[in-house]
Amino acid sequence: MAYKVMVGSKLGWARGNRLPTGKGCTMRRVLLVGLAVAVCVGVVSRHAGAKVTSDQVNSAIQKAREYLINQQKPNGAWGEHAGESALVFMTLAYMGEHPNREVISKAMDYLLKCDVENDFGDRQGYGVPIRVMGLSYIHNKLLGEKRELVRKQMLADLLRIRVGQAANGGWRYKLDATDWDFSVSQWPILAMREANLMGIEFPTDSLLKARDLYYSKQNPDGGWNYQDGNSYGSMTAAGLASVYIIADVLEPASGCPCKGGRSSSDTSESDRRIDKALDWLSKNFDAKTSPQGGQHLYWLYCVERVGIAVGYKYFGTHDWFQEGAEVLVGRQGGNGSWGNLPDTCFSTLFLFKGRAPVLFQKLEFQGDEAKWNMHRRDLANLTHYIERIKEQMFQWQIVSLRAPVEELHDAPILYLTAESVPKWGDEEKKKLRAFTDTGGTVLVEASCGNAAVRRWFPQFAKEVWPEWTLSTLSAEHAVWQSVYPMTQKPAAMGVEDGVRTSVFFVPDDFSCSWQMKAYALRKYLFDWGINLYTYATDGAPLRWKLAGREVKPSDRYAGPIQAGGRKTLKIARVKHGGDWSAGANYGGFKRLVEHLKSKAGVAIEVTEPTAPPFTEGGVAPADLAKYDVAYLAGTKALGLSAEERGALKSFVAAGGALWLEAVTGSVDFNQSVKQFAQDMGWELKMLPATHGLMTGRMDAATGYNLTTGVEFRRALRVSRLGRPNAEFVGLFEGNRLVGVYSPLDVLFSMNPYEAWSCKGYQPADAQAVATNVALSLTARGVAAPPPAESPAPPSKTPAPEAPAPALEAAPAG
């Protein structure tokens, strides 16, 4: 596709065809048309319809970063204008470039010398606030005199901004308090916000005047113009983001404190205006152009600010980040730019900020009295708190159960704060259940301790998760100590499914503390927010936006595999007195069945529960006659009566094989397996590295080499250093191997899901482990094929090691 660079001043960002003029060191207008654009910019096009990937976004960001750094002049400046230098500096500082790096150090020294009155020309209204923003991003990384110098400059700039505010509350290119427009006015408000996040108080008098201007100029359709006139994209998005910032400061309560189980108010004036503006954006959003006029890439930058501020993934039916990233990645020049420096900065910030991992998704629901967002900024404030603590970008989002299950997984936690009972039917219940059964975690709060919601959720939980009990969390639960040991705790309940706590319910209000930024009085609730997502992810890094959750294949397991003489297997999940169904709801066997069918042509039939309630089904030991393999697993101790043990002995005597697994690497299950083997008169022995299950050479079957390079989940990474191999324990009746036991988690670990302190393998490795077990079973009783005739090797060459026998007759070793 052709890339058309808009004609315009490099710092006149708001209007597509408006070319503000000025003297001093303002940028020259740049005209790039026709062939010159293609040659100079090096446009890269992508196939229509192809969805951009996270890797492509990250690559585009890196190319843009390198382009911006390479454009710096020897004196630390960019372009020909201090305002443009401030914009590039702010962009790189936001992206995490440290002030110790030469590019930032030189830029900072240059900008600190720039005089407001002389060096920013007639673009003070843009450049000075952007300098404040850039300095705020590096302030806390500085020490001593440099830090104090930066803070003094920020305070001086903020004072100059206040003095330059027009009487009606707006700002203009020249900070002379005589004129205004909404393109410039958003930047002082942004600067005040960033300064506030590092400890400089908001000037509330300035914000009150700005709010009155935004209110007075909002059009009936909910949008804004540059000054007066019809609404258009960039100014509506900028106006909405500014109103949000102002409301955060001037109206921090949003329904708090609670009164009698209800929020203290419903909808404020700012809420109504915000909703009208959101309605305009939902009706008019277009990623390919600024709707109703305005500069395109400036519009996308404003969209990113709004999307992150309000938590919406969609405007109408449009996924703003997905669609915007499609456009930007497709139009990036071969040199890493989007034409000029400002457009490159806006595009880079859209991609860099918009791709940030999502911590929580707030669940909305429909209805006449649907009260799901009474504390509008609860997640926003929690997210900002976590960003400061972790020194990392995060987002939050709003989502509906109308979305597909995979979109519910944009964040590890789905958060429902209800002050009225959702009117959900079977479809919504199935969606929530599918979310938890695919690794998601649900957090439910009775907002303001609402009595109706407190009564509703326990019954709702019985309907959605009928096989498990909603019960009070123990004092030792990992969520109280995953990061911060908590002595003060909310009164939380949970649904434990045998692998993890997948549902948390708090019958009392905690969101008001998040809403009101009660960092001192209720700090433990903010710490709990960190503990919650850390528990839900087992401390794993969160995914960038657009990154899928699929299991990534490993090059170590790219080779061909081959079944033994058997092409079918029947496996039964055996019922026993412990939690025999633990992990069944996560579908590990389903993944194994699909893998073996596609890679080795093996048809496996597994009898186990496949739908809620997962505690119903399974196969009793007495009913194993028609099966080849008995699978016994759990996190609690095995519980088998004498009769059941006798049935298992008979099953093994008739040629059946046992497959045992400690789900999550459970210590309790592991101890019980030792007792089980003793009761059965069998011996447990670790299989050596030369065994076929380890090498993948199993008589007639060929699997994967598990003797080296095997990777483990977080709980085992340190303890397995120097031991990058799988681990199998054999159950022996004399010299006859009758079963194989994994003391490490396998089937759950095949999924890209996380469970706190799960002692298992990484997904690709877990799949290889399970594959070798299954392939060994296809070789039972089948002789290894004779070697092909070949000349005898030279006498000095040792004979090749024979493959280990299959499961039925493996050596004790």
PDB file of C-alpha atoms in Angstrom, residues 500-723:
ATOM      1  CA  ARG A 500      -5.304 -24.290  42.302  1.00  0.00           C
ATOM      2  CA  THR A 501      -7.796 -21.829  43.748  1.00  0.00           C
ATOM      3  CA  SER A 502      -9.564 -20.676  40.615  1.00  0.00           C
ATOM      4  CA  VAL A 503     -12.263 -18.507  42.250  1.00  0.00           C
ATOM      5  CA  PHE A 504     -11.963 -15.922  45.019  1.00  0.00           C
ATOM      6  CA  PHE A 505     -14.993 -14.304  46.679  1.00  0.00           C
ATOM      7  CA  VAL A 506     -14.906 -11.398  49.121  1.00  0.00           C
ATOM      8  CA  PRO A 507     -18.329 -10.653  50.688  1.00  0.00           C
ATOM      9  CA  ASP A 508     -17.144  -7.250  51.991  1.00  0.00           C
ATOM     10  CA  ASP A 509     -16.084  -4.175  50.044  1.00  0.00           C
ATOM     11  CA  PHE A 510     -12.419  -3.634  49.190  1.00  0.00           C
ATOM     12  CA  SER A 511     -12.750  -1.706  45.914  1.00  0.00           C
ATOM     13  CA  CYS A 512     -13.448   1.593  47.712  1.00  0.00           C
ATOM     14  CA  SER A 513      -9.950   1.403  49.177  1.00  0.00           C
ATOM     15  CA  TRP A 514      -8.561   1.020  45.662  1.00  0.00           C
ATOM     16  CA  GLN A 515     -10.863   3.773  44.400  1.00  0.00           C
ATOM     17  CA  MET A 516      -9.853   6.230  47.131  1.00  0.00           C
ATOM     18  CA  LYS A 517      -6.112   5.434  46.866  1.00  0.00           C
ATOM     19  CA  ALA A 518      -6.044   4.505  50.538  1.00  0.00           C
ATOM     20  CA  TYR A 519      -2.374   3.578  50.330  1.00  0.00           C
ATOM     21  CA  ALA A 520      -1.619   4.332  53.974  1.00  0.00           C
ATOM     22  CA  LEU A 521      -4.786   3.167  55.723  1.00  0.00           C
ATOM     23  CA  ARG A 522      -5.444   0.102  53.545  1.00  0.00           C
ATOM     24  CA  LYS A 523      -2.054  -0.688  52.067  1.00  0.00           C
ATOM     25  CA  TYR A 524      -2.605  -4.385  52.705  1.00  0.00           C
ATOM     26  CA  LEU A 525      -5.378  -4.402  50.098  1.00  0.00           C
ATOM     27  CA  PHE A 526      -3.001  -3.025  47.469  1.00  0.00           C
ATOM     28  CA  ASP A 527      -0.409  -5.606  48.476  1.00  0.00           C
ATOM     29  CA  TRP A 528      -3.126  -8.215  48.151  1.00  0.00           C
ATOM     30  CA  GLY A 529      -3.736  -7.069  44.578  1.00  0.00           C
ATOM     31  CA  ILE A 530      -0.081  -7.876  43.832  1.00  0.00           C
ATOM     32  CA  ASN A 531      -0.340 -11.184  45.677  1.00  0.00           C
ATOM     33  CA  LEU A 532      -3.481 -12.105  43.723  1.00  0.00           C
ATOM     34  CA  TYR A 533      -2.063 -11.755  40.240  1.00  0.00           C
ATOM     35  CA  THR A 534       1.245 -13.292  41.332  1.00  0.00           C
ATOM     36  CA  TYR A 535      -0.590 -16.298  42.749  1.00  0.00           C
ATOM     37  CA  ALA A 536      -2.714 -16.620  39.590  1.00  0.00           C
ATOM     38  CA  THR A 537       0.344 -16.548  37.323  1.00  0.00           C
ATOM     39  CA  ASP A 538       2.786 -18.429  39.577  1.00  0.00           C
ATOM     40  CA  GLY A 539       5.021 -15.400  39.232  1.00  0.00           C
ATOM     41  CA  ALA A 540       5.376 -15.879  35.467  1.00  0.00           C
ATOM     42  CA  PRO A 541       5.810 -12.793  33.251  1.00  0.00           C
ATOM     43  CA  LEU A 542       2.540 -11.551  31.809  1.00  0.00           C
ATOM     44  CA  ARG A 543       2.001 -11.705  28.073  1.00  0.00           C
ATOM     45  CA  TRP A 544       2.227  -8.647  25.855  1.00  0.00           C
ATOM     46  CA  LYS A 545      -0.992  -7.806  24.088  1.00  0.00           C
ATOM     47  CA  LEU A 546      -1.539  -9.826  20.908  1.00  0.00           C
ATOM     48  CA  ALA A 547       0.703 -12.616  22.223  1.00  0.00           C
ATOM     49  CA  GLY A 548      -1.168 -15.912  22.147  1.00  0.00           C
ATOM     50  CA  ARG A 549      -1.301 -18.510  24.908  1.00  0.00           C
ATOM     51  CA  GLU A 550      -0.628 -21.489  22.668  1.00  0.00           C
ATOM     52  CA  VAL A 551       2.118 -23.930  23.603  1.00  0.00           C
ATOM     53  CA  LYS A 552       5.178 -23.022  21.586  1.00  0.00           C
ATOM     54  CA  PRO A 553       6.928 -26.039  20.061  1.00  0.00           C
ATOM     55  CA  SER A 554      10.518 -26.647  21.059  1.00  0.00           C
ATOM     56  CA  ASP A 555      13.251 -27.398  18.568  1.00  0.00           C
ATOM     57  CA  ARG A 556      14.384 -30.170  20.913  1.00  0.00           C
ATOM     58  CA  TYR A 557      11.203 -32.089  20.116  1.00  0.00           C
ATOM     59  CA  ALA A 558      11.048 -31.402  16.392  1.00  0.00           C
ATOM     60  CA  GLY A 559      12.201 -34.825  15.269  1.00  0.00           C
ATOM     61  CA  PRO A 560       9.904 -37.658  14.118  1.00  0.00           C
ATOM     62  CA  ILE A 561       8.380 -40.086  16.577  1.00  0.00           C
ATOM     63  CA  GLN A 562       7.075 -43.571  15.955  1.00  0.00           C
ATOM     64  CA  ALA A 563       4.630 -45.838  17.721  1.00  0.00           C
ATOM     65  CA  GLY A 564       5.356 -49.449  18.538  1.00  0.00           C
ATOM     66  CA  GLY A 565       3.314 -52.314  17.186  1.00  0.00           C
ATOM     67  CA  ARG A 566       0.086 -51.071  18.754  1.00  0.00           C
ATOM     68  CA  LYS A 567      -1.822 -48.226  17.140  1.00  0.00           C
ATOM     69  CA  THR A 568      -4.592 -48.002  19.727  1.00  0.00           C
ATOM     70  CA  LEU A 569      -4.614 -47.608  23.498  1.00  0.00           C
ATOM     71  CA  LYS A 570      -7.418 -47.504  26.019  1.00  0.00           C
ATOM     72  CA  ILE A 571      -6.641 -45.519  29.155  1.00  0.00           C
ATOM     73  CA  ALA A 572      -8.855 -45.250  32.237  1.00  0.00           C
ATOM     74  CA  ARG A 573      -8.610 -42.568  34.925  1.00  0.00           C
ATOM     75  CA  VAL A 574      -9.057 -44.671  38.048  1.00  0.00           C
ATOM     76  CA  LYS A 575     -11.272 -43.600  40.930  1.00  0.00           C
ATOM     77  CA  HIS A 576      -9.750 -43.840  44.381  1.00  0.00           C
ATOM     78  CA  GLY A 577     -10.296 -42.422  47.837  1.00  0.00           C
ATOM     79  CA  GLY A 578      -8.177 -39.300  47.207  1.00  0.00           C
ATOM     80  CA  ASP A 579      -8.911 -36.494  44.752  1.00  0.00           C
ATOM     81  CA  TRP A 580      -8.612 -38.876  41.809  1.00  0.00           C
ATOM     82  CA  SER A 581     -10.023 -36.350  39.296  1.00  0.00           C
ATOM     83  CA  ALA A 582      -7.517 -33.590  40.137  1.00  0.00           C
ATOM     84  CA  GLY A 583      -6.542 -31.819  36.931  1.00  0.00           C
ATOM     85  CA  ALA A 584      -9.091 -33.580  34.716  1.00  0.00           C
ATOM     86  CA  ASN A 585     -10.900 -30.297  34.070  1.00  0.00           C
ATOM     87  CA  TYR A 586      -7.787 -28.898  32.374  1.00  0.00           C
ATOM     88  CA  GLY A 587      -7.870 -31.402  29.516  1.00  0.00           C
ATOM     89  CA  GLY A 588      -4.282 -32.638  29.514  1.00  0.00           C
ATOM     90  CA  PHE A 589      -5.224 -35.992  28.038  1.00  0.00           C
ATOM     91  CA  LYS A 590      -7.073 -34.249  25.217  1.00  0.00           C
ATOM     92  CA  ARG A 591      -3.856 -32.485  24.219  1.00  0.00           C
ATOM     93  CA  LEU A 592      -1.926 -35.744  24.389  1.00  0.00           C
ATOM     94  CA  VAL A 593      -4.488 -37.583  22.267  1.00  0.00           C
ATOM     95  CA  GLU A 594      -4.343 -34.897  19.563  1.00  0.00           C
ATOM     96  CA  HIS A 595      -0.536 -34.822  19.571  1.00  0.00           C
ATOM     97  CA  LEU A 596      -0.106 -38.582  19.250  1.00  0.00           C
ATOM     98  CA  LYS A 597      -2.718 -38.866  16.547  1.00  0.00           C
ATOM     99  CA  SER A 598      -1.099 -36.164  14.409  1.00  0.00           C
ATOM    100  CA  LYS A 599       2.540 -37.124  15.047  1.00  0.00           C
ATOM    101  CA  ALA A 600       2.483 -40.915  15.367  1.00  0.00           C
ATOM    102  CA  GLY A 601      -0.897 -42.068  14.083  1.00  0.00           C
ATOM    103  CA  VAL A 602      -1.834 -43.510  17.479  1.00  0.00           C
ATOM    104  CA  ALA A 603      -5.503 -43.541  18.468  1.00  0.00           C
ATOM    105  CA  ILE A 604      -5.899 -43.169  22.228  1.00  0.00           C
ATOM    106  CA  GLU A 605      -9.246 -43.537  23.934  1.00  0.00           C
ATOM    107  CA  VAL A 606      -9.356 -42.052  27.423  1.00  0.00           C
ATOM    108  CA  THR A 607     -12.206 -42.668  29.836  1.00  0.00           C
ATOM    109  CA  GLU A 608     -12.364 -39.797  32.331  1.00  0.00           C
ATOM    110  CA  PRO A 609     -14.743 -36.955  33.224  1.00  0.00           C
ATOM    111  CA  THR A 610     -14.914 -34.462  30.371  1.00  0.00           C
ATOM    112  CA  ALA A 611     -17.561 -32.024  31.604  1.00  0.00           C
ATOM    113  CA  PRO A 612     -18.682 -30.616  34.960  1.00  0.00           C
ATOM    114  CA  PRO A 613     -18.984 -32.036  37.495  1.00  0.00           C
ATOM    115  CA  PHE A 614     -15.532 -33.577  37.013  1.00  0.00           C
ATOM    116  CA  THR A 615     -15.797 -35.600  40.211  1.00  0.00           C
ATOM    117  CA  GLU A 616     -18.385 -37.834  38.545  1.00  0.00           C
ATOM    118  CA  GLY A 617     -17.162 -40.544  36.180  1.00  0.00           C
ATOM    119  CA  GLY A 618     -13.865 -42.328  36.084  1.00  0.00           C
ATOM    120  CA  VAL A 619     -13.365 -46.080  36.278  1.00  0.00           C
ATOM    121  CA  ALA A 620     -13.364 -48.240  39.401  1.00  0.00           C
ATOM    122  CA  PRO A 621     -10.409 -50.655  39.816  1.00  0.00           C
ATOM    123  CA  ALA A 622     -12.811 -53.565  39.476  1.00  0.00           C
ATOM    124  CA  ASP A 623     -13.906 -52.367  36.010  1.00  0.00           C
ATOM    125  CA  LEU A 624     -10.515 -52.170  34.281  1.00  0.00           C
ATOM    126  CA  ALA A 625     -10.702 -55.385  32.272  1.00  0.00           C
ATOM    127  CA  LYS A 626     -11.291 -53.706  28.912  1.00  0.00           C
ATOM    128  CA  TYR A 627      -8.519 -51.128  29.343  1.00  0.00           C
ATOM    129  CA  ASP A 628      -4.804 -51.225  28.566  1.00  0.00           C
ATOM    130  CA  VAL A 629      -3.669 -48.570  31.036  1.00  0.00           C
ATOM    131  CA  ALA A 630      -4.860 -47.506  34.480  1.00  0.00           C
ATOM    132  CA  TYR A 631      -4.046 -43.872  35.253  1.00  0.00           C
ATOM    133  CA  LEU A 632      -3.970 -42.951  38.949  1.00  0.00           C
ATOM    134  CA  ALA A 633      -3.352 -39.355  39.977  1.00  0.00           C
ATOM    135  CA  GLY A 634      -4.101 -36.765  42.614  1.00  0.00           C
ATOM    136  CA  THR A 635      -2.806 -34.092  44.942  1.00  0.00           C
ATOM    137  CA  LYS A 636      -4.091 -35.828  48.054  1.00  0.00           C
ATOM    138  CA  ALA A 637      -3.043 -39.269  49.234  1.00  0.00           C
ATOM    139  CA  LEU A 638      -4.120 -42.323  47.264  1.00  0.00           C
ATOM    140  CA  GLY A 639      -6.991 -44.066  48.977  1.00  0.00           C
ATOM    141  CA  LEU A 640      -7.469 -47.707  47.917  1.00  0.00           C
ATOM    142  CA  SER A 641      -9.211 -50.454  49.821  1.00  0.00           C
ATOM    143  CA  ALA A 642      -7.821 -53.974  49.980  1.00  0.00           C
ATOM    144  CA  GLU A 643     -10.377 -55.055  47.376  1.00  0.00           C
ATOM    145  CA  GLU A 644      -9.349 -52.210  45.049  1.00  0.00           C
ATOM    146  CA  ARG A 645      -5.677 -53.071  45.420  1.00  0.00           C
ATOM    147  CA  GLY A 646      -6.535 -56.674  44.607  1.00  0.00           C
ATOM    148  CA  ALA A 647      -8.362 -55.531  41.477  1.00  0.00           C
ATOM    149  CA  LEU A 648      -5.306 -53.571  40.380  1.00  0.00           C
ATOM    150  CA  LYS A 649      -3.089 -56.626  40.962  1.00  0.00           C
ATOM    151  CA  SER A 650      -5.386 -58.691  38.777  1.00  0.00           C
ATOM    152  CA  PHE A 651      -5.356 -55.977  36.109  1.00  0.00           C
ATOM    153  CA  VAL A 652      -1.545 -55.968  36.049  1.00  0.00           C
ATOM    154  CA  ALA A 653      -1.364 -59.774  36.042  1.00  0.00           C
ATOM    155  CA  ALA A 654      -3.581 -59.788  32.963  1.00  0.00           C
ATOM    156  CA  GLY A 655      -1.152 -57.536  31.117  1.00  0.00           C
ATOM    157  CA  GLY A 656      -2.402 -54.101  32.089  1.00  0.00           C
ATOM    158  CA  ALA A 657      -0.009 -51.254  32.867  1.00  0.00           C
ATOM    159  CA  LEU A 658      -0.145 -48.539  35.520  1.00  0.00           C
ATOM    160  CA  TRP A 659       0.565 -44.848  35.005  1.00  0.00           C
ATOM    161  CA  LEU A 660       0.755 -42.769  38.184  1.00  0.00           C
ATOM    162  CA  GLU A 661       1.268 -39.016  38.514  1.00  0.00           C
ATOM    163  CA  ALA A 662       1.600 -36.633  41.449  1.00  0.00           C
ATOM    164  CA  VAL A 663      -0.532 -33.738  40.213  1.00  0.00           C
ATOM    165  CA  THR A 664       1.328 -30.444  40.804  1.00  0.00           C
ATOM    166  CA  GLY A 665       4.152 -32.574  42.223  1.00  0.00           C
ATOM    167  CA  SER A 666       2.154 -33.135  45.395  1.00  0.00           C
ATOM    168  CA  VAL A 667       4.165 -34.284  48.396  1.00  0.00           C
ATOM    169  CA  ASP A 668       1.108 -35.977  49.952  1.00  0.00           C
ATOM    170  CA  PHE A 669       0.479 -38.038  46.827  1.00  0.00           C
ATOM    171  CA  ASN A 670       4.153 -38.891  46.547  1.00  0.00           C
ATOM    172  CA  GLN A 671       4.257 -40.265  50.090  1.00  0.00           C
ATOM    173  CA  SER A 672       1.134 -42.317  49.482  1.00  0.00           C
ATOM    174  CA  VAL A 673       2.639 -43.904  46.343  1.00  0.00           C
ATOM    175  CA  LYS A 674       5.461 -45.263  48.480  1.00  0.00           C
ATOM    176  CA  GLN A 675       2.927 -46.839  50.822  1.00  0.00           C
ATOM    177  CA  PHE A 676       0.891 -48.107  47.871  1.00  0.00           C
ATOM    178  CA  ALA A 677       3.904 -49.865  46.351  1.00  0.00           C
ATOM    179  CA  GLN A 678       4.701 -51.462  49.701  1.00  0.00           C
ATOM    180  CA  ASP A 679       1.109 -52.650  50.129  1.00  0.00           C
ATOM    181  CA  MET A 680       1.200 -54.161  46.637  1.00  0.00           C
ATOM    182  CA  GLY A 681       4.511 -55.912  47.236  1.00  0.00           C
ATOM    183  CA  TRP A 682       6.189 -53.867  44.517  1.00  0.00           C
ATOM    184  CA  GLU A 683       9.428 -51.929  44.497  1.00  0.00           C
ATOM    185  CA  LEU A 684       9.937 -48.315  43.409  1.00  0.00           C
ATOM    186  CA  LYS A 685      13.137 -47.577  41.487  1.00  0.00           C
ATOM    187  CA  MET A 686      14.309 -44.488  39.635  1.00  0.00           C
ATOM    188  CA  LEU A 687      14.713 -45.301  35.937  1.00  0.00           C
ATOM    189  CA  PRO A 688      18.289 -44.670  34.731  1.00  0.00           C
ATOM    190  CA  ALA A 689      19.263 -42.248  31.972  1.00  0.00           C
ATOM    191  CA  THR A 690      19.785 -45.219  29.653  1.00  0.00           C
ATOM    192  CA  HIS A 691      16.195 -46.386  29.925  1.00  0.00           C
ATOM    193  CA  GLY A 692      14.022 -46.116  26.838  1.00  0.00           C
ATOM    194  CA  LEU A 693      11.587 -43.726  28.528  1.00  0.00           C
ATOM    195  CA  MET A 694      14.525 -41.364  28.985  1.00  0.00           C
ATOM    196  CA  THR A 695      16.315 -41.811  25.663  1.00  0.00           C
ATOM    197  CA  GLY A 696      13.223 -42.220  23.500  1.00  0.00           C
ATOM    198  CA  ARG A 697      14.525 -45.542  22.107  1.00  0.00           C
ATOM    199  CA  MET A 698      11.869 -48.022  23.199  1.00  0.00           C
ATOM    200  CA  ASP A 699      12.013 -51.298  21.288  1.00  0.00           C
ATOM    201  CA  ALA A 700       9.743 -50.736  18.294  1.00  0.00           C
ATOM    202  CA  ALA A 701       8.800 -47.200  19.371  1.00  0.00           C
ATOM    203  CA  THR A 702      10.770 -43.981  19.018  1.00  0.00           C
ATOM    204  CA  GLY A 703      10.098 -41.002  21.235  1.00  0.00           C
ATOM    205  CA  TYR A 704      11.997 -37.980  22.489  1.00  0.00           C
ATOM    206  CA  ASN A 705      15.354 -37.681  24.201  1.00  0.00           C
ATOM    207  CA  LEU A 706      14.603 -36.554  27.756  1.00  0.00           C
ATOM    208  CA  THR A 707      18.090 -36.963  29.172  1.00  0.00           C
ATOM    209  CA  THR A 708      19.117 -33.333  28.702  1.00  0.00           C
ATOM    210  CA  GLY A 709      17.711 -29.897  27.924  1.00  0.00           C
ATOM    211  CA  VAL A 710      14.439 -30.504  29.762  1.00  0.00           C
ATOM    212  CA  GLU A 711      12.933 -27.333  31.270  1.00  0.00           C
ATOM    213  CA  PHE A 712      10.835 -26.953  34.392  1.00  0.00           C
ATOM    214  CA  ARG A 713       8.334 -24.599  35.952  1.00  0.00           C
ATOM    215  CA  ARG A 714       9.299 -21.887  38.404  1.00  0.00           C
ATOM    216  CA  ALA A 715       9.083 -24.047  41.543  1.00  0.00           C
ATOM    217  CA  LEU A 716      11.764 -26.427  40.195  1.00  0.00           C
ATOM    218  CA  ARG A 717      14.110 -24.156  38.280  1.00  0.00           C
ATOM    219  CA  VAL A 718      16.614 -23.743  41.100  1.00  0.00           C
ATOM    220  CA  SER A 719      16.434 -27.267  42.493  1.00  0.00           C
ATOM    221  CA  ARG A 720      16.854 -28.780  39.005  1.00  0.00           C
ATOM    222  CA  LEU A 721      19.915 -26.755  38.054  1.00  0.00           C
ATOM    223  CA  GLY A 722      22.463 -29.233  36.777  1.00  0.00           C
ATOM    224  CA  ARG A 723      19.754 -31.877  36.319  1.00  0.00           C
TER     225      ARG A 723
END
